[in-house]
PDB file of C-alpha atoms in Angstrom:
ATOM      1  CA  UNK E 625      19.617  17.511  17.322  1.00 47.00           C
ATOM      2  CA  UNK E 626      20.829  16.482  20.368  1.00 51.00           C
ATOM      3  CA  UNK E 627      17.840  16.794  22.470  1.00 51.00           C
ATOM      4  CA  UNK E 628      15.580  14.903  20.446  1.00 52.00           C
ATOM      5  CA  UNK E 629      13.757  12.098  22.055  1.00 52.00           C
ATOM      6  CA  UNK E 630      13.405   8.367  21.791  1.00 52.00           C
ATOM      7  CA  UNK E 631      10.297   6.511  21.586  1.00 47.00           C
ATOM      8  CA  UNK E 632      10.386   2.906  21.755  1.00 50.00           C
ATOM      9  CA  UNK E 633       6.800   1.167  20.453  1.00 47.00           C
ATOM     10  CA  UNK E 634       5.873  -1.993  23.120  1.00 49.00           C
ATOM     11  CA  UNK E 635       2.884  -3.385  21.465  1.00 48.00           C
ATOM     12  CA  UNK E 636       0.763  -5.477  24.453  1.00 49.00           C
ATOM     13  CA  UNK E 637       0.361  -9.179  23.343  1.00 51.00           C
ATOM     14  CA  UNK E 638      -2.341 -11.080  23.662  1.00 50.00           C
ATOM     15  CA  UNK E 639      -1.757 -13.155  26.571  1.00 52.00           C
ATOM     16  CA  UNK E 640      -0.230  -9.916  28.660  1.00 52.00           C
ATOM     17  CA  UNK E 641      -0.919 -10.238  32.153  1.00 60.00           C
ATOM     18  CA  UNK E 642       1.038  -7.577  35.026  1.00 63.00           C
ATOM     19  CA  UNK E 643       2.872 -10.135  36.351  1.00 65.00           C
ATOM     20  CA  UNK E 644       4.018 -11.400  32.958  1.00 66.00           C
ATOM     21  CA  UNK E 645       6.414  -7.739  33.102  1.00 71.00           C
ATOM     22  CA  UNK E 646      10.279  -8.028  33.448  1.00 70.00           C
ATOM     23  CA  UNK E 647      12.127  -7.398  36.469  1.00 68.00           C
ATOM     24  CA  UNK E 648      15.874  -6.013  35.944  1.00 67.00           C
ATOM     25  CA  UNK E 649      17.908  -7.673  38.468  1.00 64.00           C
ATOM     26  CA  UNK E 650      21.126  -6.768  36.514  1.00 63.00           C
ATOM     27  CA  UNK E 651      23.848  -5.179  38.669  1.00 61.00           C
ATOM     28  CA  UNK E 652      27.623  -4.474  38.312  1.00 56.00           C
ATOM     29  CA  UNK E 653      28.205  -7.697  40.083  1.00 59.00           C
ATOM     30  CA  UNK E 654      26.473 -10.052  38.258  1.00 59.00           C
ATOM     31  CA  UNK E 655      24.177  -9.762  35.320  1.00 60.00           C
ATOM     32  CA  UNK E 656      21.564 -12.853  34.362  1.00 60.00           C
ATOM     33  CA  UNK E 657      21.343 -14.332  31.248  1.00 60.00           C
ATOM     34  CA  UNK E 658      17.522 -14.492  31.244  1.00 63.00           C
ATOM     35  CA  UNK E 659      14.582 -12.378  31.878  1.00 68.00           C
ATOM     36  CA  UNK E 660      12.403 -12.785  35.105  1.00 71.00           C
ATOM     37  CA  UNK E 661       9.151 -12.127  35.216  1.00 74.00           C
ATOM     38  CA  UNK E 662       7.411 -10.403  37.861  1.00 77.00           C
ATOM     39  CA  UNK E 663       5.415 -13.456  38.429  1.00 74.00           C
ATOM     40  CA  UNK E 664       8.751 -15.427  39.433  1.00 76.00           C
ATOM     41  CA  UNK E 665       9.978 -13.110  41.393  1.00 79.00           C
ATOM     42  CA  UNK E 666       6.815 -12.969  43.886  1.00 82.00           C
ATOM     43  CA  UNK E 667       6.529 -16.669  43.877  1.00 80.00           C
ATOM     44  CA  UNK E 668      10.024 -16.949  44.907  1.00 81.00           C
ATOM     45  CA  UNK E 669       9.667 -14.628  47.717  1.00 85.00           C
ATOM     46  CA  UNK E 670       6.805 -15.739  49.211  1.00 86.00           C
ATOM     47  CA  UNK E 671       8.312 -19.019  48.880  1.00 83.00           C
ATOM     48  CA  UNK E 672      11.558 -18.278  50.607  1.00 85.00           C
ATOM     49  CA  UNK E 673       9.125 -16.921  54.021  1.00 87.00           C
ATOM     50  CA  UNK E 674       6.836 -20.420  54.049  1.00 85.00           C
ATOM     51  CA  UNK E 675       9.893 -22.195  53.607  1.00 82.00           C
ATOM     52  CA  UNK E 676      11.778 -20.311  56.465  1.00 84.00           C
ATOM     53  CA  UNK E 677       8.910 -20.778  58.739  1.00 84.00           C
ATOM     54  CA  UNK E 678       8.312 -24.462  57.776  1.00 82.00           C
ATOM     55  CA  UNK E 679      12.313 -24.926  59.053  1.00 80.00           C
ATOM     56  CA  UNK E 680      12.381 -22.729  62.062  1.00 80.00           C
ATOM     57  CA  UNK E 681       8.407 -23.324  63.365  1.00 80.00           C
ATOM     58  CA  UNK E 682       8.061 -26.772  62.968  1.00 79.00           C
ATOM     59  CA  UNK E 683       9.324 -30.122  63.182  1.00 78.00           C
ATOM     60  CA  UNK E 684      11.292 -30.435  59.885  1.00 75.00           C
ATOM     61  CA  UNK E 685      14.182 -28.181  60.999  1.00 72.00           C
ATOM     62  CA  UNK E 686      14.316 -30.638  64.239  1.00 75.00           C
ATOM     63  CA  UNK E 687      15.035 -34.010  61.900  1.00 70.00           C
ATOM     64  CA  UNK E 688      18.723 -33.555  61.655  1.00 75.00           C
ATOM     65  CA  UNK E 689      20.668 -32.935  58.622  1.00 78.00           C
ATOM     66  CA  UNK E 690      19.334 -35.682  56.390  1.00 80.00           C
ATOM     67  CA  UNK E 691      15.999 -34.821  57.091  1.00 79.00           C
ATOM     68  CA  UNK E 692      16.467 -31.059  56.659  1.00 80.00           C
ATOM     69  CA  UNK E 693      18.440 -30.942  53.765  1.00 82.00           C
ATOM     70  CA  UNK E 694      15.978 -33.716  52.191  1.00 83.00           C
ATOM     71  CA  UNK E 695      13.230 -31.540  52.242  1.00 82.00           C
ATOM     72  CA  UNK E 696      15.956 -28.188  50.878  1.00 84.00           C
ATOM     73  CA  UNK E 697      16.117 -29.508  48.337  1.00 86.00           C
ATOM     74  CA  UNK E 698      12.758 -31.045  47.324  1.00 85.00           C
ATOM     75  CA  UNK E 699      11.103 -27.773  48.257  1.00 83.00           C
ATOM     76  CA  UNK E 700      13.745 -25.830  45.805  1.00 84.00           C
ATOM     77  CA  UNK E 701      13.124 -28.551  43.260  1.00 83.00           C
ATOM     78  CA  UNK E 702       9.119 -27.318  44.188  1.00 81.00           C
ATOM     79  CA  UNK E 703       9.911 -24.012  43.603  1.00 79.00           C
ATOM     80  CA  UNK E 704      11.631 -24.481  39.914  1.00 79.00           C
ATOM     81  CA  UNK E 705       8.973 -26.347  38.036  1.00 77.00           C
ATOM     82  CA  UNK E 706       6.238 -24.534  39.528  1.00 74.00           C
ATOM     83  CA  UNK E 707       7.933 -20.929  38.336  1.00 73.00           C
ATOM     84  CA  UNK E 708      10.105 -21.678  35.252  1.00 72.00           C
ATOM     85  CA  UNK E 709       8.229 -22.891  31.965  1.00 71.00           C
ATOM     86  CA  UNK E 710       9.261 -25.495  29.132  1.00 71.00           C
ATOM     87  CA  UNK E 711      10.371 -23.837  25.719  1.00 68.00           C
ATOM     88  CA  UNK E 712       6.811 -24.488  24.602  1.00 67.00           C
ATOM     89  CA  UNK E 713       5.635 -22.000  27.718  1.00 65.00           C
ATOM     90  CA  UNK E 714       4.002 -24.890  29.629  1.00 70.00           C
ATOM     91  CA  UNK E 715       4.833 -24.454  33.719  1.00 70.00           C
ATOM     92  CA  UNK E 716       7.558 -27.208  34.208  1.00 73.00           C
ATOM     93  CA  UNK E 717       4.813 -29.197  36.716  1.00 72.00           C
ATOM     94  CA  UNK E 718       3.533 -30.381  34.122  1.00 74.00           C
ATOM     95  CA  UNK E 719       5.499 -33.304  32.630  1.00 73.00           C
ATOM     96  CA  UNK E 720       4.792 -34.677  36.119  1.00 72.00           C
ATOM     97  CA  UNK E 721       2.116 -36.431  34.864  1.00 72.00           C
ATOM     98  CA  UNK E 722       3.452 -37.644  31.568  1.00 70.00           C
ATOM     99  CA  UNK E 723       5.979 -39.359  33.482  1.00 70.00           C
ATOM    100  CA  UNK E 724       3.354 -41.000  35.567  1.00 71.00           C
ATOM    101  CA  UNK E 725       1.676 -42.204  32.889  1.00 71.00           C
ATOM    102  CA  UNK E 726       4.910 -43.390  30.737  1.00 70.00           C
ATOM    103  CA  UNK E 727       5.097 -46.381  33.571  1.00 73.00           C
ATOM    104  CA  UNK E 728       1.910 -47.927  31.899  1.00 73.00           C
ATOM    105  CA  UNK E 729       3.423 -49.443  28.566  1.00 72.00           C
ATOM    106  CA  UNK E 730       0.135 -49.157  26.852  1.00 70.00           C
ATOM    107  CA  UNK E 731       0.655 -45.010  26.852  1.00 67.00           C
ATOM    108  CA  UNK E 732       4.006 -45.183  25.514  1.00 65.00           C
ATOM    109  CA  UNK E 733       2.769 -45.047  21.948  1.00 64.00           C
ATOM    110  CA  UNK E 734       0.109 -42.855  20.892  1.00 59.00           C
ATOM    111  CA  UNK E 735      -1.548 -42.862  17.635  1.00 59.00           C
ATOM    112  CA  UNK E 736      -2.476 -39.266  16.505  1.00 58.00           C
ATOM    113  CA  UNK E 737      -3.306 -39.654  12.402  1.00 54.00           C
ATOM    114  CA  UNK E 738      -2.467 -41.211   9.522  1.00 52.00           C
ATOM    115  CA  UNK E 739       0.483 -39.712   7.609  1.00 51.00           C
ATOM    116  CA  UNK E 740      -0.419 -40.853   4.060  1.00 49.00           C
ATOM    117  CA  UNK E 741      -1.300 -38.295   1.208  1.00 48.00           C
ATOM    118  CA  UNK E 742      -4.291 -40.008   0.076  1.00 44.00           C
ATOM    119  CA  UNK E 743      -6.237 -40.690   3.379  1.00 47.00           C
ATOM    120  CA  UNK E 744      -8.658 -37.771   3.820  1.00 51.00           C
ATOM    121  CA  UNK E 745      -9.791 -38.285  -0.121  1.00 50.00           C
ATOM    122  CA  UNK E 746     -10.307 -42.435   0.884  1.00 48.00           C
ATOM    123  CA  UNK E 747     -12.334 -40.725   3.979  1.00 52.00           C
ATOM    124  CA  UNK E 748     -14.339 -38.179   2.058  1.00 55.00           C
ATOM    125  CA  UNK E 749     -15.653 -40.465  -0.883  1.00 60.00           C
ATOM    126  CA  UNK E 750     -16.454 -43.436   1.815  1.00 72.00           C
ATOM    127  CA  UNK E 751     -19.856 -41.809   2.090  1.00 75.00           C
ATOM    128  CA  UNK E 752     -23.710 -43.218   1.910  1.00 71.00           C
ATOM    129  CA  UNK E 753     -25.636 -42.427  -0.399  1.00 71.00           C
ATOM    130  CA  UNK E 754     -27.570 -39.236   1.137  1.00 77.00           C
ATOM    131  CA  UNK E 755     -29.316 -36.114   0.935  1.00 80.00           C
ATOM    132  CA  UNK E 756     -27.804 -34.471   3.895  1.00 86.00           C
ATOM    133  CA  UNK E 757     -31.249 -33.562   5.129  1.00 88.00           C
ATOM    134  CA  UNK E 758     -30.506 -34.230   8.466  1.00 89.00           C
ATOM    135  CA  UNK E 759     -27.496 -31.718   8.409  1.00 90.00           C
ATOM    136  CA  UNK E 760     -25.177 -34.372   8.808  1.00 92.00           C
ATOM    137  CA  UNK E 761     -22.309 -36.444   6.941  1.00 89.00           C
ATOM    138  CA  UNK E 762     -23.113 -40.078   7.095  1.00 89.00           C
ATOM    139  CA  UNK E 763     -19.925 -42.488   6.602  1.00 86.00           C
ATOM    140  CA  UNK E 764     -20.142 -46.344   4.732  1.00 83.00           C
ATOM    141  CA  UNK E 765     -18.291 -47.618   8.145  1.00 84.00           C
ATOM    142  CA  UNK E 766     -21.071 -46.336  10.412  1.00 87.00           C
ATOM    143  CA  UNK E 767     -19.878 -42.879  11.795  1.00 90.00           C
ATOM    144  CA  UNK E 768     -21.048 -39.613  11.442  1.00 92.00           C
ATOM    145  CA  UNK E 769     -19.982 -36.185  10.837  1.00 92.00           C
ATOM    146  CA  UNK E 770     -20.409 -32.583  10.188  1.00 94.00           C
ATOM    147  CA  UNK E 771     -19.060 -29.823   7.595  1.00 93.00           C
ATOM    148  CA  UNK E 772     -17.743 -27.228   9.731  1.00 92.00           C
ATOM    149  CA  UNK E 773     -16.404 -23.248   8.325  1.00 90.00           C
ATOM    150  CA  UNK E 774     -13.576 -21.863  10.177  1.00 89.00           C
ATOM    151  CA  UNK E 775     -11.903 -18.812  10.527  1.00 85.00           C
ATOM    152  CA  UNK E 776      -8.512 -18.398  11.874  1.00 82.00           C
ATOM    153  CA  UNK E 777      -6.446 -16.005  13.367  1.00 78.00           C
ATOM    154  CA  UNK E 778      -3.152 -16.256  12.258  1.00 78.00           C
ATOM    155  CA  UNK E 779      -1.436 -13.341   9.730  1.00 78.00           C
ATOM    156  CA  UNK E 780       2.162 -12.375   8.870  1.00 77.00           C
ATOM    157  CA  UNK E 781       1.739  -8.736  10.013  1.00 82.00           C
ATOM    158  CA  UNK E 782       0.813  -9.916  13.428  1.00 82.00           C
ATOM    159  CA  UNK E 783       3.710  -9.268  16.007  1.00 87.00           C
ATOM    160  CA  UNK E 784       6.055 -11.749  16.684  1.00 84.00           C
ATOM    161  CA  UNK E 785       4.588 -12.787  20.169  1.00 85.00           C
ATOM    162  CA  UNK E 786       1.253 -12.896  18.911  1.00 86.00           C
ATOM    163  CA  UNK E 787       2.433 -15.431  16.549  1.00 85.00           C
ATOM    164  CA  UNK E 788       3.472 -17.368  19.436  1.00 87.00           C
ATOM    165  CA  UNK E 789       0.368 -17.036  21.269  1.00 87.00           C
ATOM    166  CA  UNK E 790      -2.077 -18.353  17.879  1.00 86.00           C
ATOM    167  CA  UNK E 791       0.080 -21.217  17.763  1.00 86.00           C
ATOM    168  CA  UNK E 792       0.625 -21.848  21.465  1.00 88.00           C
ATOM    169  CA  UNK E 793      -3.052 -22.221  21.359  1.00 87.00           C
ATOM    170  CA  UNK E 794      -3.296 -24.215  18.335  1.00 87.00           C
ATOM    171  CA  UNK E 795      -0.897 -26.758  19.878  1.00 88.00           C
ATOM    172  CA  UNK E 796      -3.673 -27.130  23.054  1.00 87.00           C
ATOM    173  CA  UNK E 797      -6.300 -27.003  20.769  1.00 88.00           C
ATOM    174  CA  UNK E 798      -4.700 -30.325  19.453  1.00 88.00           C
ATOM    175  CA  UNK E 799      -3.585 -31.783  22.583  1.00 88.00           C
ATOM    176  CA  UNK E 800      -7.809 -31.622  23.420  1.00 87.00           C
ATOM    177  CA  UNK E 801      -8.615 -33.726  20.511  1.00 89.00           C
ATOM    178  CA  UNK E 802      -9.662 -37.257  21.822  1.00 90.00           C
ATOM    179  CA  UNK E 803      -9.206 -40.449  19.915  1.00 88.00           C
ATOM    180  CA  UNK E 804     -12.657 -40.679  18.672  1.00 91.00           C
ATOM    181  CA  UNK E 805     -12.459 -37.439  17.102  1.00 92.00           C
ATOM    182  CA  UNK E 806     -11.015 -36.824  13.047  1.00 90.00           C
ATOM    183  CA  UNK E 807     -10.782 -33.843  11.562  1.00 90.00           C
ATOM    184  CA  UNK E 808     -10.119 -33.043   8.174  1.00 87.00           C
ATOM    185  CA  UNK E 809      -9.079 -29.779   6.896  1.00 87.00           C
ATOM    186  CA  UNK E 810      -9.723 -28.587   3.438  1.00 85.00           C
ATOM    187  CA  UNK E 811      -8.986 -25.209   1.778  1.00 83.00           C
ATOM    188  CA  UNK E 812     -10.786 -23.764  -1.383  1.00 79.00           C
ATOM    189  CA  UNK E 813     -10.261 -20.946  -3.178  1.00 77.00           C
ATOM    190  CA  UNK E 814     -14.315 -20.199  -4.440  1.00 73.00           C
ATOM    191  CA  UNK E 815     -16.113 -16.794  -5.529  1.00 75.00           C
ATOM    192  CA  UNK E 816     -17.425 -14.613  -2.820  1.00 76.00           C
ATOM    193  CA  UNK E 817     -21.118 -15.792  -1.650  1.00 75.00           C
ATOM    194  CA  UNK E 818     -23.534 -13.355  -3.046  1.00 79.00           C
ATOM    195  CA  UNK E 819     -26.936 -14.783  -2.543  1.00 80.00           C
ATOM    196  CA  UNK E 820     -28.119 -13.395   0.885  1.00 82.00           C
ATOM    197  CA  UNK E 821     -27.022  -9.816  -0.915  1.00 85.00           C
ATOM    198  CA  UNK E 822     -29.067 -10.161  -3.680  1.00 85.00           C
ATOM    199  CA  UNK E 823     -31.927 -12.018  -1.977  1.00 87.00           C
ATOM    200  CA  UNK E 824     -32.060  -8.309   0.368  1.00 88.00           C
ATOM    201  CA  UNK E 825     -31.627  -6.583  -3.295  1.00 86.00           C
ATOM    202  CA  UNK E 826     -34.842  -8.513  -4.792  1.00 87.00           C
ATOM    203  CA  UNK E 827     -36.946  -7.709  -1.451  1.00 88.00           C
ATOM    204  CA  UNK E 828     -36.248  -4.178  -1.599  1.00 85.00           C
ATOM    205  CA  UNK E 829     -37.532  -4.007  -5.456  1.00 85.00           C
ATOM    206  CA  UNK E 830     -40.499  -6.041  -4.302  1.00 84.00           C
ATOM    207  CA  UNK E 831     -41.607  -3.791  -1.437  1.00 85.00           C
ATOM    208  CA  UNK E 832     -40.361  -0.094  -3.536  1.00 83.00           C
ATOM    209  CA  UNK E 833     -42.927   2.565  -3.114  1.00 82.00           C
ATOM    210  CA  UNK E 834     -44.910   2.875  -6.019  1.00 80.00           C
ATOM    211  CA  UNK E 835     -43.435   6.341  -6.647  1.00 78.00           C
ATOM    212  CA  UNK E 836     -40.116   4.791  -7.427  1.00 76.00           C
ATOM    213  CA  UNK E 837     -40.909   2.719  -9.837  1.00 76.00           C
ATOM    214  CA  UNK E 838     -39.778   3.260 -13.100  1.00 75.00           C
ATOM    215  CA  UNK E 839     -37.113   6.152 -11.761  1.00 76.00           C
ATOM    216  CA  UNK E 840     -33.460   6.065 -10.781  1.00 80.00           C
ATOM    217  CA  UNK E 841     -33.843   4.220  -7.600  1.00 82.00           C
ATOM    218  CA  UNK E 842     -34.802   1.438  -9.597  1.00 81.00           C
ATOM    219  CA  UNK E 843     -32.472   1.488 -11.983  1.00 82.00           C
ATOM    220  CA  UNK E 844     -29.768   1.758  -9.332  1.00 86.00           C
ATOM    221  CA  UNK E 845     -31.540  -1.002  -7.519  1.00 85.00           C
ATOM    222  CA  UNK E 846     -31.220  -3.292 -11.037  1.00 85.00           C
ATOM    223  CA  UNK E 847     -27.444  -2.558 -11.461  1.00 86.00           C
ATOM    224  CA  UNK E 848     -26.764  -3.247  -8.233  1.00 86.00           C
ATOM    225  CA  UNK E 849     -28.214  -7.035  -8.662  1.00 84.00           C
ATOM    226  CA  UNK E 850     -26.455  -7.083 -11.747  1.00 84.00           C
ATOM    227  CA  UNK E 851     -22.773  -6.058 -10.219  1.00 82.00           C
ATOM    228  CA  UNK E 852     -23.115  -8.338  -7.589  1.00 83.00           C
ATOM    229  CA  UNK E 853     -24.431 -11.227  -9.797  1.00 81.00           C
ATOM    230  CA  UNK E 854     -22.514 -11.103 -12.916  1.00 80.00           C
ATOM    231  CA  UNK E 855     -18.845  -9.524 -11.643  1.00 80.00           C
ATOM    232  CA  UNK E 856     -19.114  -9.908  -7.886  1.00 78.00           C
ATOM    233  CA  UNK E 857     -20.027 -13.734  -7.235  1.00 73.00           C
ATOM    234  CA  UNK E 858     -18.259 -14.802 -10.478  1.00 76.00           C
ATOM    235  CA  UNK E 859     -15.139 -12.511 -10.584  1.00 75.00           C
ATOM    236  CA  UNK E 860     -14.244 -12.049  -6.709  1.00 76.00           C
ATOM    237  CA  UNK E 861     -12.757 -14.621  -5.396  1.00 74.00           C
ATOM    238  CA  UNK E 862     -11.786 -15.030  -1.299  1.00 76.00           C
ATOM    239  CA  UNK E 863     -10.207 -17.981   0.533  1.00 80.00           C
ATOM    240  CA  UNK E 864     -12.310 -20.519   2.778  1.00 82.00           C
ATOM    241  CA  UNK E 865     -11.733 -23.204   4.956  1.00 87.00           C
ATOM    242  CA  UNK E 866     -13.218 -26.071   5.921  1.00 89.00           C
ATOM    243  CA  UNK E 867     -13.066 -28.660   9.189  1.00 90.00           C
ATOM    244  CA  UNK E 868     -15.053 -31.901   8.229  1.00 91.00           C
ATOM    245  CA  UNK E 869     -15.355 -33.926  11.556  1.00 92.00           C
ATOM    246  CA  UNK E 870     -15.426 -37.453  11.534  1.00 92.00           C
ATOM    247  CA  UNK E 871     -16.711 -39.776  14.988  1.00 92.00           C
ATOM    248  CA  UNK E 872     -18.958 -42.582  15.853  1.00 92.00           C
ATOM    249  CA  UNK E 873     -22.187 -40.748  17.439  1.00 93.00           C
ATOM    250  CA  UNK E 874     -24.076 -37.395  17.790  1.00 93.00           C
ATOM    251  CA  UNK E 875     -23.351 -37.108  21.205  1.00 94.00           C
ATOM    252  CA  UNK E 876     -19.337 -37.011  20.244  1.00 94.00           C
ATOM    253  CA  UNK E 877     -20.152 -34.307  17.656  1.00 94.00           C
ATOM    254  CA  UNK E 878     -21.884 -32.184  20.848  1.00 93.00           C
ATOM    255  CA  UNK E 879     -18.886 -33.245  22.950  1.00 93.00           C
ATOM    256  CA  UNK E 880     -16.265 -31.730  19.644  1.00 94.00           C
ATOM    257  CA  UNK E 881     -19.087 -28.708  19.529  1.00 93.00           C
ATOM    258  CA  UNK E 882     -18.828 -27.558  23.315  1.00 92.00           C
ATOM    259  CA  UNK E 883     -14.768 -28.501  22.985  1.00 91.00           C
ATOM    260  CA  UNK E 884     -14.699 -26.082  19.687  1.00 91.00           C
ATOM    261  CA  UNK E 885     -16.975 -23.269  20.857  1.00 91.00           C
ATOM    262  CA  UNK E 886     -15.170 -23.115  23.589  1.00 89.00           C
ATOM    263  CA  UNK E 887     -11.580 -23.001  21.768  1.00 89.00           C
ATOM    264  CA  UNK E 888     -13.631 -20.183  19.826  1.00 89.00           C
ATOM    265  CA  UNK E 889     -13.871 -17.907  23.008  1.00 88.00           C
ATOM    266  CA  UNK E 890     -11.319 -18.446  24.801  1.00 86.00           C
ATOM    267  CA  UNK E 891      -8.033 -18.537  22.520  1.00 83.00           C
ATOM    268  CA  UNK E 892      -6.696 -16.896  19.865  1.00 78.00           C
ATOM    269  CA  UNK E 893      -6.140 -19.800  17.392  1.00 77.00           C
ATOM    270  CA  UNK E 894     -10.146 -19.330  15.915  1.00 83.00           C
ATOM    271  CA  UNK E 895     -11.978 -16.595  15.210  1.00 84.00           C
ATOM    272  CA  UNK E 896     -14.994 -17.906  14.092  1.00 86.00           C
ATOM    273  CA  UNK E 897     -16.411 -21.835  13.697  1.00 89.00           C
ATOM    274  CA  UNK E 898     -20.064 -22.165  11.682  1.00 89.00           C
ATOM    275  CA  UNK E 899     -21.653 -25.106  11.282  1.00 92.00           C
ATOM    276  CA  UNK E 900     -22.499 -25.992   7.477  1.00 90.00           C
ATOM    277  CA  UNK E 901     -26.308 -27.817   8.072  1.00 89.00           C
ATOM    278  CA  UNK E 902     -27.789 -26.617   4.893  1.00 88.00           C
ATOM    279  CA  UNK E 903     -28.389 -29.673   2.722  1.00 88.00           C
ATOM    280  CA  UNK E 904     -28.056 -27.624  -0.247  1.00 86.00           C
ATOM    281  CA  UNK E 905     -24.640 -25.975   1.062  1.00 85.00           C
ATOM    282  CA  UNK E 906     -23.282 -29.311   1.819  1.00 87.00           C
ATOM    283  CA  UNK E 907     -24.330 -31.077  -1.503  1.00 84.00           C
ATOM    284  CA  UNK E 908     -22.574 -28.843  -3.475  1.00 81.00           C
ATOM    285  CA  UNK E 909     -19.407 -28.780  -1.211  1.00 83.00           C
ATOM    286  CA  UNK E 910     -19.415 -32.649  -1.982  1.00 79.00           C
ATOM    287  CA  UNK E 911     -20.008 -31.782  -5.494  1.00 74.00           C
ATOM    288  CA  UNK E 912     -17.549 -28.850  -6.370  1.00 65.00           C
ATOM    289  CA  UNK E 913     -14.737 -30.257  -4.222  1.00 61.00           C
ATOM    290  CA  UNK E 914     -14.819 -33.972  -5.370  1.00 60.00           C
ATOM    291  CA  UNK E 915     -16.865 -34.412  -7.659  1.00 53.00           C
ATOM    292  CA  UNK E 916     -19.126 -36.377  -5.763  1.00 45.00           C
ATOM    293  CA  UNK E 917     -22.205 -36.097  -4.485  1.00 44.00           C
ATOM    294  CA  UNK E 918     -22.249 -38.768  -1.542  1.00 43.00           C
TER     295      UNK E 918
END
């Protein structure tokens, strides 16, 4: 029992990169609180040699000791926000420019969304009178919108760190959003969509070889429809959720599409984003949801 071995599981997150791997720089002398990355470590090297031969080859180490330590420390000041990151894993840098922009009084306060209970239900039943033929959401004030199916990412059994990575991305996917933009989130619980199945089911009775007919395959072919109509689409049920954007003009719903497709790729927070243009689809969303039909 003694020789047994150890194996220690080190699942790779999502947003692993090389130089995202520890360095131990513990030694019986002195041992640091927090972990270095690789990253960090290179940075502050490479550094340490521009900033040796920015003193020693040029005319900053010549300025006398104001001058020299002036720039010591504004060049070590450099180093720290551009290496260490905030406790929300943004690089230090960047609060640079929020504190730029706090000078201007009018970007001191920032209105994001309305906190009351009852304001996406005042939003949803503001609508026109419509079809939805166009594909669109058309609001009593004059803006426009679209019914949007997403599908997210985020799970319990995911490892810790890739929790932190969905909602590290779900916090920029926010901080994207522009002013003009509303979104409204809705979750339903509904029975599992059946139709394109048994739409497939019906063609393949249609086109059956005549030598078919009237023999198993049929009859397997007719329970099938059955199953999937009677128990399936009525007994099933599966989780779905919904984005309902909300902004003055087309071209801001193509400016949201590019910004979501893009969050789609590129992150973790979204797996999937489809765009509900079906008028029939979106009258009975209306219709099931509120009780309303526009």
């Amino acid at each position: 029992m003694d020789d047994r071995r150890r194996y220690t599981i080190s699942p790779i997150t999502l947003r692993y990169r090389v130089l995202d791997r520890d360095v131990d720089l513990d030694n019986k002398i002195y041992s640091l609180k927090r972990k270095v990355s690789t990253r960090v470590v290179l940075t502050v090297i490479m550094a340490i040699i521009v900033g040796m031969l920015l003193l020693f080859k040029t005319s900053i180490g010549k300025g006398g000791l104001l001058w020299t330590g002036s720039f010591i420390i504004s060049y070590v000041w450099l180093i720290y926000i551009s290496c260490f990151r905030t406790p929300t894993d943004d690089f230090k840098y960047t609060y640079l420019w929020v504190i730029g922009k706090y000078f201007s009084k009018s970007n001191r306060y920032v209105s994001t969304r309305n906190t009351s209970k009852i304001y996406p239900i005042e939003k949803l039943l503001n609508l026109e009178d419509q079809d939805f033929s166009d594909g669109y959401i058309h609001f009593k004030d004059g803006d426009i919108g679209e019914l949007i199916e997403v599908t997210g990412m985020a799970s319990r059994l995911m490892f810790l760190e890739d929790q932190d990575v969905v909602l590290y991305d779900t916090v920029n996917f926010y901080r994207g959003l522009e002013t003009q933009w509303v979104l409204i989130f809705d979750t339903l619980v509904s029975p599992q969509r059946v139709e394109t199945q048994l739409d497939y089911i019906r063609t393949q009775k249609a086109n059956l070889n005549p030598i078919f007919r009237d023999t198993g395959v049929e009859t397997l072919l007719d329970r099938k429809e059955e199953k999937l109509g009677t128990v399936v689409g009525k007994s099933y049920e599966s989780i779905r959720q919904y984005m309902i954007l909300k902004t003055t003009s087309i071209d801001e719903i193509s400016r949201f599409e590019n910004r979501l497709n893009d969050t789609v790729i590129n992150t973790t927070y979204l797996k999937d984003a489809r765009r509900v243009d079906d008028s029939k689809e979106l009258y009975n969303y209306f219709l099931g949801v509120f009780g309303s039909n526009g």
